[in-house]
Short mmCIF file of C-alpha atoms and ligand atoms in Angstrom, two decimals:
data_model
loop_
_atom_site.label_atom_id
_atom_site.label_comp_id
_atom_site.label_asym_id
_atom_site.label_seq_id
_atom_site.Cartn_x
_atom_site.Cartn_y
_atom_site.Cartn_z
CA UNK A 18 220.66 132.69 179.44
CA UNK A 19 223.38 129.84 179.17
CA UNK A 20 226.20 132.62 177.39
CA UNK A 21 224.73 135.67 179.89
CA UNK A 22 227.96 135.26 181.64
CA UNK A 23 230.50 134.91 178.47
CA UNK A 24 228.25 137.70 177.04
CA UNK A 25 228.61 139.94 180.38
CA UNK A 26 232.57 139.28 180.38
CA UNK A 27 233.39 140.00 176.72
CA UNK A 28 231.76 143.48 177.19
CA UNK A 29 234.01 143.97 180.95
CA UNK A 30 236.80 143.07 178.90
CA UNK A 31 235.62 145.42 176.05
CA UNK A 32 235.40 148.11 178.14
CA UNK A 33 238.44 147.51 180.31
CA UNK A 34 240.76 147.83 177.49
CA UNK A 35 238.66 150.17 175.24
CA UNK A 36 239.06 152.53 178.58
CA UNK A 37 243.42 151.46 178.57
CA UNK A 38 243.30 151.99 175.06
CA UNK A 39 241.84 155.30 174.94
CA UNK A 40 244.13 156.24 178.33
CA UNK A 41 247.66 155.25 176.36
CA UNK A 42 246.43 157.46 173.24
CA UNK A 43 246.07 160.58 175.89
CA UNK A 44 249.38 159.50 177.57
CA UNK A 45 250.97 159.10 173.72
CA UNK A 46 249.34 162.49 172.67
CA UNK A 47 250.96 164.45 175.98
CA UNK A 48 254.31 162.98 175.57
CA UNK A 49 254.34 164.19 171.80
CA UNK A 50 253.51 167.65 172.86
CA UNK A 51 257.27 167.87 173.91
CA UNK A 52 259.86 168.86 171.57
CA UNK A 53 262.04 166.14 169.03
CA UNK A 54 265.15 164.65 170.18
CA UNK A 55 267.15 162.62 168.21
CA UNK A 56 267.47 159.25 170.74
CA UNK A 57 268.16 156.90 167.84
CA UNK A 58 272.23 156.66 168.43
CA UNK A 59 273.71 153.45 170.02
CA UNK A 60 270.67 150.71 170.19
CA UNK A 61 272.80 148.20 171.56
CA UNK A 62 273.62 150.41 174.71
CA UNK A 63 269.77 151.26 174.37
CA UNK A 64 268.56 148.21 174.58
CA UNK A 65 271.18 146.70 177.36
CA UNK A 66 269.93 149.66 179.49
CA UNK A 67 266.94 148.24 179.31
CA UNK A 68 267.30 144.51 180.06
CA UNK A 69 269.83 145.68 183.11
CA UNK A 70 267.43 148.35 184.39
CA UNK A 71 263.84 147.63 183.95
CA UNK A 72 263.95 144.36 183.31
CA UNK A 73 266.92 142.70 185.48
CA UNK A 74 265.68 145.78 188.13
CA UNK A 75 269.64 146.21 188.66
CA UNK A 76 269.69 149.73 190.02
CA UNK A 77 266.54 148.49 192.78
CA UNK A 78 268.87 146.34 194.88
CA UNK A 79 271.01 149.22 195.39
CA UNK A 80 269.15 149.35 198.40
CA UNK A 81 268.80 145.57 199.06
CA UNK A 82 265.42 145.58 201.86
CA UNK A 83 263.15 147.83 199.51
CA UNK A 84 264.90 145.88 196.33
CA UNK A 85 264.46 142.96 196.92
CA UNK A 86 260.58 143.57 198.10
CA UNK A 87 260.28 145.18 194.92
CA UNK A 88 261.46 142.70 192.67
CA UNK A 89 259.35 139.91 194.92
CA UNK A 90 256.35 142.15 194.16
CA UNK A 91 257.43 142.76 190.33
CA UNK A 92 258.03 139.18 189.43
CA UNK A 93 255.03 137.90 191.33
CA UNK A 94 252.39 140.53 189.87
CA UNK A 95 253.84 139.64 186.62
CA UNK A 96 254.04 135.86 186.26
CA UNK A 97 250.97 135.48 188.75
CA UNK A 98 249.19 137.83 186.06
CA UNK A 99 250.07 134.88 183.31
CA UNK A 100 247.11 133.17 185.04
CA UNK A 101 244.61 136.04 183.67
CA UNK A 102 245.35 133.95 180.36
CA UNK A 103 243.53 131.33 181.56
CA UNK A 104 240.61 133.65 183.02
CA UNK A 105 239.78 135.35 179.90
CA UNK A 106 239.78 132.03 177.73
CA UNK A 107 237.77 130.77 180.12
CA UNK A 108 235.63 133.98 180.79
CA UNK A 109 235.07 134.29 176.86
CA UNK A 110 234.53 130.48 176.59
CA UNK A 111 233.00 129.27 179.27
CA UNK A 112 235.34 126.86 180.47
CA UNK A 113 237.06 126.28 183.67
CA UNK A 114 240.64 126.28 184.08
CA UNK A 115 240.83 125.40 180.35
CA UNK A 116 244.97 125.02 180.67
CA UNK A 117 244.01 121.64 183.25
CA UNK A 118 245.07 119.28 179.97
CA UNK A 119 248.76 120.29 181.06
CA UNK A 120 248.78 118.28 184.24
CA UNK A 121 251.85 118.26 186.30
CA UNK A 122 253.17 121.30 184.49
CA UNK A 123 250.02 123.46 185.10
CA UNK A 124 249.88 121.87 188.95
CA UNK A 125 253.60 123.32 189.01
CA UNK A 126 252.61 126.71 187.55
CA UNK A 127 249.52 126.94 189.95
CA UNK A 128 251.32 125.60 193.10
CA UNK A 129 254.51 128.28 191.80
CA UNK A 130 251.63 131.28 191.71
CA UNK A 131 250.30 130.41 194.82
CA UNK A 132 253.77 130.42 196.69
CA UNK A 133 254.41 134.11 194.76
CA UNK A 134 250.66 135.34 195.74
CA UNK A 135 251.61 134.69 199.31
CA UNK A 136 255.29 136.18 198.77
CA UNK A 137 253.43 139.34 197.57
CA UNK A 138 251.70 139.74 199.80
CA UNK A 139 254.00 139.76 202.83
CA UNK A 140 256.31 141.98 200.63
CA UNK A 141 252.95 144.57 200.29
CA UNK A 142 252.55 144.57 204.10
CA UNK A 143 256.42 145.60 204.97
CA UNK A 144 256.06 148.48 202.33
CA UNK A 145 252.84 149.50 204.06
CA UNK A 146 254.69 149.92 207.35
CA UNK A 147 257.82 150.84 205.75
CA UNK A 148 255.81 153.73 204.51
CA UNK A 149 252.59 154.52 207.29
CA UNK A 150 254.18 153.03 210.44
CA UNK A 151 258.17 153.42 210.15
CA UNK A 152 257.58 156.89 208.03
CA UNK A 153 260.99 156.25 206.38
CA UNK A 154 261.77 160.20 205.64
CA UNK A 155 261.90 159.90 201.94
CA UNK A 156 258.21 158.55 202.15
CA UNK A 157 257.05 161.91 203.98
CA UNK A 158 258.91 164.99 202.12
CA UNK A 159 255.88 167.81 201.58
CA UNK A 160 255.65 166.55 198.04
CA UNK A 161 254.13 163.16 198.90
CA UNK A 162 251.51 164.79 201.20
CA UNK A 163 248.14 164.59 199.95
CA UNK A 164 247.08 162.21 196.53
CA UNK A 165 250.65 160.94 196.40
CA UNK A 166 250.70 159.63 199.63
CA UNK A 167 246.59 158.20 199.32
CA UNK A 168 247.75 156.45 195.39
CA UNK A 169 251.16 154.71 197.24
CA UNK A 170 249.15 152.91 199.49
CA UNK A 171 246.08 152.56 197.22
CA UNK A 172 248.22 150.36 194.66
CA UNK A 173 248.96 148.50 198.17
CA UNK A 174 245.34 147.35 199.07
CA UNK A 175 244.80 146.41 195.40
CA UNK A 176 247.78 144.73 194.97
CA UNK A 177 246.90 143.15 198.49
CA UNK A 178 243.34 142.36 197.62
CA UNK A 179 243.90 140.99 194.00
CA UNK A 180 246.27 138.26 195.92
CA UNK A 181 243.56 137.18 198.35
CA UNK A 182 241.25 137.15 195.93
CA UNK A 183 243.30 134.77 194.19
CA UNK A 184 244.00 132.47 196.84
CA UNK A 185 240.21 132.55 198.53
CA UNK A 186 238.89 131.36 194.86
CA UNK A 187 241.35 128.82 194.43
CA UNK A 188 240.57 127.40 198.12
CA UNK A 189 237.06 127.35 197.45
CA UNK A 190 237.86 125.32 193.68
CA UNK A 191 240.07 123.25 196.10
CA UNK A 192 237.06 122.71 198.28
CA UNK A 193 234.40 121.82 195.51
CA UNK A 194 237.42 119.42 194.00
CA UNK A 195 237.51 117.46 197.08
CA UNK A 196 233.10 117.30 197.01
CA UNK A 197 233.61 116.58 193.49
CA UNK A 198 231.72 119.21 192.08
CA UNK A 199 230.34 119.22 188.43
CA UNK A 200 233.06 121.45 186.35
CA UNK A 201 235.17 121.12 189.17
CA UNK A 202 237.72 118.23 188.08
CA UNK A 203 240.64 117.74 190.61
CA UNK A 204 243.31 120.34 188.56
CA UNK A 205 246.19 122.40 189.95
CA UNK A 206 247.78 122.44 193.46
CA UNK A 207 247.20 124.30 196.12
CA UNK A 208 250.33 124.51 198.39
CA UNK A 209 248.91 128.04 200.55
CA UNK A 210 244.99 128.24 199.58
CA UNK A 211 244.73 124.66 201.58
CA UNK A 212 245.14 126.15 204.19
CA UNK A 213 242.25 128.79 203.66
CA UNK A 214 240.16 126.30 202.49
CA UNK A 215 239.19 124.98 205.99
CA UNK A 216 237.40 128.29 206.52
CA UNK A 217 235.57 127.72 204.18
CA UNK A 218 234.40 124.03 205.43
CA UNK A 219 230.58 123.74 205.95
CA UNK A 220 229.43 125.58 203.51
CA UNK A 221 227.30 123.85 200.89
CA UNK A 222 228.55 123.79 197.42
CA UNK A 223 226.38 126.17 195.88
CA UNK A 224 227.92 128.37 198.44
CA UNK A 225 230.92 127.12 197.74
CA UNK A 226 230.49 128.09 193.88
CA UNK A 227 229.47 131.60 195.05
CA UNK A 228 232.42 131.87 196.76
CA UNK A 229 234.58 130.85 193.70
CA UNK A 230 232.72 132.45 191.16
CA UNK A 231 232.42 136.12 193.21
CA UNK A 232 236.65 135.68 193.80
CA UNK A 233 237.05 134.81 190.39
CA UNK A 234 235.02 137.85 188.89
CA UNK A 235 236.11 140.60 191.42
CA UNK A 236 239.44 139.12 191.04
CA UNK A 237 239.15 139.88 186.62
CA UNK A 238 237.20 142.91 187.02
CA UNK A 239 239.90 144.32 189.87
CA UNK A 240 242.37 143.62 186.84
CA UNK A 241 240.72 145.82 183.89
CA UNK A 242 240.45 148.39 186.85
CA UNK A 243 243.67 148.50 187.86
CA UNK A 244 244.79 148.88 183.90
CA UNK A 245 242.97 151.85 183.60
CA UNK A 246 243.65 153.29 187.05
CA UNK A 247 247.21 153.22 186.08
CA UNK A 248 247.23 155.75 184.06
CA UNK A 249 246.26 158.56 187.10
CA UNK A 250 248.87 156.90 189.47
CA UNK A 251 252.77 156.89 189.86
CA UNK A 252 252.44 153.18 189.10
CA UNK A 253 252.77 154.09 185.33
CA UNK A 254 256.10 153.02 185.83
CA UNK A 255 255.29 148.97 185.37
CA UNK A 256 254.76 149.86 181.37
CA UNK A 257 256.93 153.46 180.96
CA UNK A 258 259.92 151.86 182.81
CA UNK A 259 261.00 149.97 179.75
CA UNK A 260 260.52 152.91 177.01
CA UNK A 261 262.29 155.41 180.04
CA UNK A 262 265.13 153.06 180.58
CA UNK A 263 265.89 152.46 176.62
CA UNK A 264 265.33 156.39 175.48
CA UNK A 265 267.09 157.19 178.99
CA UNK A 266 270.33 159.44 178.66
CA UNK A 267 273.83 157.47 178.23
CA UNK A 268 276.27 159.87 177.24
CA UNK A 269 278.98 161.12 180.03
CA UNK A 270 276.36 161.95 183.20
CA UNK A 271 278.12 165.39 183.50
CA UNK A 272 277.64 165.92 180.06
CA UNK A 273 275.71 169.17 179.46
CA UNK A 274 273.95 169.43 175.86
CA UNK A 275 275.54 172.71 174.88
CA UNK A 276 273.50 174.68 172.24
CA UNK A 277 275.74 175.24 169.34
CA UNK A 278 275.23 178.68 168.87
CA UNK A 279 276.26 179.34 172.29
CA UNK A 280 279.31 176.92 172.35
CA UNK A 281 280.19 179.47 168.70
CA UNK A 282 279.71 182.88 170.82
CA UNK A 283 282.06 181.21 173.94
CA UNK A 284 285.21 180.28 172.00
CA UNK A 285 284.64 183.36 169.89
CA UNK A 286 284.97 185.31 173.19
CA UNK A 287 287.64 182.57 174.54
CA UNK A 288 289.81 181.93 171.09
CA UNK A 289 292.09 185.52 170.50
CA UNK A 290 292.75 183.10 166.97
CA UNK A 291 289.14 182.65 166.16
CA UNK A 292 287.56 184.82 163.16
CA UNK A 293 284.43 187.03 164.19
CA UNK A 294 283.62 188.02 160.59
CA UNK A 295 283.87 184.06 159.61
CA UNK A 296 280.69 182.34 157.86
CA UNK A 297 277.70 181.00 160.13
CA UNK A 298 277.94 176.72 159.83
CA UNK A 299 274.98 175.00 159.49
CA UNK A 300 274.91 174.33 163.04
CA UNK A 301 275.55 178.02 163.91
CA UNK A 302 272.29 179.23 162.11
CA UNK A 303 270.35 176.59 164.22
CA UNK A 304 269.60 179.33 166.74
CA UNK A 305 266.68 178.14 168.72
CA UNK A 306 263.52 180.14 168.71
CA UNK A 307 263.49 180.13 172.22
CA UNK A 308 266.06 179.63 175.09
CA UNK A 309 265.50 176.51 178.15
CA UNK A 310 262.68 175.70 179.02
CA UNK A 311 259.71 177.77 181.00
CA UNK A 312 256.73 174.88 180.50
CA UNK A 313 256.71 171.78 179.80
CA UNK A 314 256.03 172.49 175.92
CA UNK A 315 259.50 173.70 176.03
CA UNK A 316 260.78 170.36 177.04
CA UNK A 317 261.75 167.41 174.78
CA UNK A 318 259.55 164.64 174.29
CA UNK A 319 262.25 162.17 176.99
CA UNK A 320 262.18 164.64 179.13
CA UNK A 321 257.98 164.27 179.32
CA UNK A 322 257.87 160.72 179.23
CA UNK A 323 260.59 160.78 182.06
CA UNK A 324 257.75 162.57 184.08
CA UNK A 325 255.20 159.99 183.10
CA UNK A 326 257.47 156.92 184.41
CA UNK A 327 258.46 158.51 187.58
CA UNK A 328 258.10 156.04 190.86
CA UNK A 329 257.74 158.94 193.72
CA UNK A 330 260.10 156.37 195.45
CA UNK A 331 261.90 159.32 196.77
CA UNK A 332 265.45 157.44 196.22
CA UNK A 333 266.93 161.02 194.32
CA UNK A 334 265.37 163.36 196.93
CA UNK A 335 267.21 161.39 199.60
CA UNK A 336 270.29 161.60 197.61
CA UNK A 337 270.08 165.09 197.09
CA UNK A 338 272.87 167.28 198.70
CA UNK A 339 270.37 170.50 198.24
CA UNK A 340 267.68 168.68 200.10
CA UNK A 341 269.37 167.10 202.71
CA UNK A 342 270.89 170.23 203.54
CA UNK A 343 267.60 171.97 204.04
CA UNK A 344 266.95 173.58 201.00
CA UNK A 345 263.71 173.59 199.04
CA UNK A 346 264.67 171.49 196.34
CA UNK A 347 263.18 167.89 195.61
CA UNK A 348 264.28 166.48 192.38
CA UNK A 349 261.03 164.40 192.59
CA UNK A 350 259.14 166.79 192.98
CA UNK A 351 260.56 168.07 189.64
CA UNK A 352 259.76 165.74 187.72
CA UNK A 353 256.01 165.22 189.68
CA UNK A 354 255.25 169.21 188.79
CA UNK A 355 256.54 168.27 185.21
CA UNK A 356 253.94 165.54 185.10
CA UNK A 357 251.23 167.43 187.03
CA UNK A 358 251.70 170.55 184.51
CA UNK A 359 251.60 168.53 181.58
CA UNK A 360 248.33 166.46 182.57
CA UNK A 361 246.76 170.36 183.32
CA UNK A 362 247.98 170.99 179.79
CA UNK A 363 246.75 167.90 178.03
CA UNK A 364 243.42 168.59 179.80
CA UNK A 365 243.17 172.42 178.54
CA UNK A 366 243.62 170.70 174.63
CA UNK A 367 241.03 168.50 175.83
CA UNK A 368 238.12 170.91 176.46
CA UNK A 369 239.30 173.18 173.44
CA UNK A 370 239.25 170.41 170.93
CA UNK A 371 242.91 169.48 170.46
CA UNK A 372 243.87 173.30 170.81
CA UNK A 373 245.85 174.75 173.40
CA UNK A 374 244.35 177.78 175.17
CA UNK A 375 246.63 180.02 177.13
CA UNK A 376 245.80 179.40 180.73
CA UNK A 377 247.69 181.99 182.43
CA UNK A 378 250.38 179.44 183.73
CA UNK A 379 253.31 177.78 183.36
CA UNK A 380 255.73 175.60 184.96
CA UNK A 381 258.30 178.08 185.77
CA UNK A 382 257.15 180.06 188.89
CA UNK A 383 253.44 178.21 189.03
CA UNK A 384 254.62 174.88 190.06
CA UNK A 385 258.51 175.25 190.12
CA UNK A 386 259.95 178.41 192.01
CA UNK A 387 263.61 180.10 190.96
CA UNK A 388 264.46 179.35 194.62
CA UNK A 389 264.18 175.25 194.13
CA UNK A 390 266.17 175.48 190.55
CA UNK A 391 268.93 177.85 192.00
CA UNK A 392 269.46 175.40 195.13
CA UNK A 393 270.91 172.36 192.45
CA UNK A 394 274.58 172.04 192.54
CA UNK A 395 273.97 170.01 189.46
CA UNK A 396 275.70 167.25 190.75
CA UNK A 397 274.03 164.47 188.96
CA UNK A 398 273.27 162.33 192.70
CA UNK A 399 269.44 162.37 191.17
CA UNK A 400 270.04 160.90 187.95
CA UNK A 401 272.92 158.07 189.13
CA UNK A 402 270.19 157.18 192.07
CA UNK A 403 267.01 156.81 189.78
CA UNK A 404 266.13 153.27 189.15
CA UNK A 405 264.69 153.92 185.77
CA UNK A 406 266.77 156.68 184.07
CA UNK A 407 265.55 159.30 185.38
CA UNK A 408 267.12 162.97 184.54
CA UNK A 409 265.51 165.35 187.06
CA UNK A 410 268.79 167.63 186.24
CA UNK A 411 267.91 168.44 182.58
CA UNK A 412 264.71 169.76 183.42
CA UNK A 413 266.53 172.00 185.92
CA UNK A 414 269.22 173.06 183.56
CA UNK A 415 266.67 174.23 180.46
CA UNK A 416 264.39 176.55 182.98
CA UNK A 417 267.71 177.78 184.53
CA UNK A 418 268.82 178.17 181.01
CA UNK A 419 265.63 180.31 180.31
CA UNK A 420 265.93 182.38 183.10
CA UNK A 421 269.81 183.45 182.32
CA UNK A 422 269.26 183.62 178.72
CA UNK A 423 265.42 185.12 178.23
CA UNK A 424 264.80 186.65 181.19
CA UNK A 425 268.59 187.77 182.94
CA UNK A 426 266.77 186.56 185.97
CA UNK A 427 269.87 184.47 187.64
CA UNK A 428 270.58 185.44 190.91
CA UNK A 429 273.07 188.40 191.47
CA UNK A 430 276.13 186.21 192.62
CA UNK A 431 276.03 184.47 189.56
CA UNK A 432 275.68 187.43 187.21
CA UNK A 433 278.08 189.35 188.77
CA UNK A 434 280.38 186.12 187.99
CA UNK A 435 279.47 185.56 184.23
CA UNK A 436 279.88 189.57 183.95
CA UNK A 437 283.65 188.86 185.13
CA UNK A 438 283.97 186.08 183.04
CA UNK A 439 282.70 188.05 179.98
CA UNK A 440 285.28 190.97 181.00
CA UNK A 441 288.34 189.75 182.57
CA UNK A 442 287.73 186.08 181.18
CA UNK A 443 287.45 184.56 185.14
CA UNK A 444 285.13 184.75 187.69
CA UNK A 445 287.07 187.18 189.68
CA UNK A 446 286.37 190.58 189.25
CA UNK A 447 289.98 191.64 188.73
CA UNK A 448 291.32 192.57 185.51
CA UNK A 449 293.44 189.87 183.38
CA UNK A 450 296.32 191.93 183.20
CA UNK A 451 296.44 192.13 187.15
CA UNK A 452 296.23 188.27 187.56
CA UNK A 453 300.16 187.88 188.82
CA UNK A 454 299.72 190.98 191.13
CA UNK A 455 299.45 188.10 194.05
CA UNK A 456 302.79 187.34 193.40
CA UNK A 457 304.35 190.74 194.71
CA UNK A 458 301.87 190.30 198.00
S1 LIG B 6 271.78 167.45 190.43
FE1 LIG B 6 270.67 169.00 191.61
S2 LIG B 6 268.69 168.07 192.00
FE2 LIG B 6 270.08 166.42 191.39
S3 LIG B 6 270.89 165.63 193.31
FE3 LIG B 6 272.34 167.16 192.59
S4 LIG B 6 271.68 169.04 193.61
FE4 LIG B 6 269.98 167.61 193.78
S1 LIG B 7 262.98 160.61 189.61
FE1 LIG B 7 263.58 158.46 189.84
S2 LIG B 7 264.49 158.35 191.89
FE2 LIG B 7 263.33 160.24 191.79
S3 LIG B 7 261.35 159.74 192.64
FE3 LIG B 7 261.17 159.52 190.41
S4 LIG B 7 261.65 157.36 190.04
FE4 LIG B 7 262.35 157.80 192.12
#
């Protein structure tokens, strides 16, 4: 009976991460599903991309209110979450606050946590009005109606009730300190839960251990949920940021990634010098079986895991010269149909035993409409305002590539232009040898 509780935590914490475990294996398995791209050019770039963006959360304070909130939240979660150390050593061994030995440092670190706890959650309560009371437009587009809107302010309350928990079992350990409790030896400080603990005055201390012990669990258990419950909400971004932002693109933003055997048939049709008859390169015969991109199979493996890491913050939306203008476009909604497809798609391998069944659908036309992809000016706004890499645009330009070259689908303005540039070699439909005729007008 003495080990019941070590016993009953080391299966929790069993469970919680066999659960995470098996969750990053699905998430690993649906990312592969997209197609190879070689990402392995410049590391050092890479990896500065990285400690700038995710880590040093550079491109947040862009917009310095909801930055700096989110880096308050970020850092606290993170080093408050250091403490969990010390919970599952003591959880698996039956100790309490087994880091005490530290003194003065682990009062600092304590006292520090407490003072970030209580920054989080005042940060947590403006972004709850920011989003349900203010309704700051980007938080209430048609796309973030529904689960979106429900999992934003879910990761709220957790985030909000992990911190009280936090405090209320520290002021109650603060509280059986002072009665000098067995187990409870005067460690840490307590610069915010002393001010709880009063509420707590009167009670005896085996109410006071109930107190401590119920915080303490709901606070660890809350934890191993909130791992798992990552994986089916937008808050994937805390562990995808840092792969996104590394594999993220870094050549020229309005560089396009030309297929080779297109870029041949262009200057063929461009260059009077160019040979017709000459030998197919290498590159040349590298004709892809299929043209752009109609589901998310079609898209490369960055492109998928750019899906997975996506915020729904709603900062490229609001940037969006379609969207502001009225059209239907979202680029976050993009890239949340992109997800939502795949996860549809992962499930169908799912049920047929790691095979993929035709369902009927795709992501062209049953999630993403020709209107939304024909409203981009493909201006890049999206991809400079995402603050983890994010290239809503190339997902665009492959099913817009589909449509021209599978499907001669594009809209009648623009085929009527890249008929004129195949003929008269401009946009105009006027023939080339009639190009000076203005001058005469
Ligand atoms: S590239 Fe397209 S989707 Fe992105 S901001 Fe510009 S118009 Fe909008
Ligand atoms: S693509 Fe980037 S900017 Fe747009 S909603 Fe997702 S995380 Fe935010």
């Amino acid at each position: 009976m003495e080990y019941l509780p070590n016993i009953a935590f080391a299966i929790a914490l069993i469970v919680g991460i066999g659960f995470f475990v098996r969750n990053v294996k699905k998430l690993s398995r649906n990312i592969k599903l997209g197609k190879d791209v070689d990402v392995s050019d410049n590391k050092p770039q890479r990896w500065k991309n990285m400690a700038k963006i995710a880590l040093g959360q550079t491109k947040m304070v862009v917009r310095p209110i909801a930055g700096l909130l989110h880096i308050i939240v970020y850092v606290g979660f993170i080093i408050i979450n250091i403490e969990v150390l010390e919970i599952i050593l003591d959880g698996l061994l039956g100790t309490h606050r087994i880091f005490a030995p530290l003194g003065s440092i682990y009062n600092f670190l304590i006292g520090a946590f407490e003072v970030l706890a209580l920054m989080v959650i005042v940060a947590v309560v403006v972004f709850w009005i920011r989003r349900n009371i203010i309704r700051i437009q980007r938080f209430i587009k048609p796309e973030m109606k529904g689960w979106p809107k429900k999992d934003g302010n879910l990761i709220l309350y957790i985030e909000l009730v992990l911190m009280a928990l936090f405090l209320t079992m520290n002021a109650a350990d603060f509280q059986l300190q002072q009665l000098g409790a067995e187990h409870y030896a005067k460690a840490g400080a307590f610069p915010v839960s002393q001010f709880i603990a009063p509420l707590l005055q009167g009670l005896s201390e085996s109410s006071l251990i109930m107190v401590e012990r119920t915080a303490w669990w709901i606070h660890i258990l809350g934890i191993l949920a909130f791992l798992n419950y990552l994986y089916y909400s937008k808050h994937l971004h805390i562990l995808l940021a840092f792969p996104n932002t590394y594999y993220g693109k870094i050549r020229p933003q309005g560089q396009f990634n030309n297929l080779a055997s297109v870029t041949k048939e262009v200057k063929l049709m461009m260059d009077p010098s160019a040979d017709p008859f000459a030998a197919p390169t290498e590159d040349d015969s590298a004709e892809p079986e299929k043209f752009g991109a109609s589901d998310v199979t079609d898209l490369n493996w960055v492109q998928l895991l750019n899906a997975y890491t996506c915020t729904e913050c709603g900062r490229c939306t609001s940037e969006c010269p379609a969207n502001q203008t009225g059209k239907k476009l979202s680029p976050r909604k993009i890239m949340m149909d992109t997800r939502d497809r795949l996860e549809e798609v992962g499930k169908i391998i799912d049920a047929n035993k790691g095979e993929f069944v035709p369902d009927g659908k795709q992501l062209l036309g049953d999630y993403i409409s020709h209107e939304e992809l024909w409203a981009c000016t493909t201006c890049n706004a999206c991809v400079e305002a995402c603050p983890v890499s994010i290239d809503p645009l190339s997902i665009i330009v492959e099913m817009r590539r589909y449509l021209v070259m599978e499907q001669s689908a594009a809209p009648t303005e623009l085929n009527n232009m890249m008929s004129n540039i195949e003929n008269n070699g401009a946009p105009w439909p006027y023939n080339q040898m009639d190009r000076l005729n203005w001058v005469n007008e």
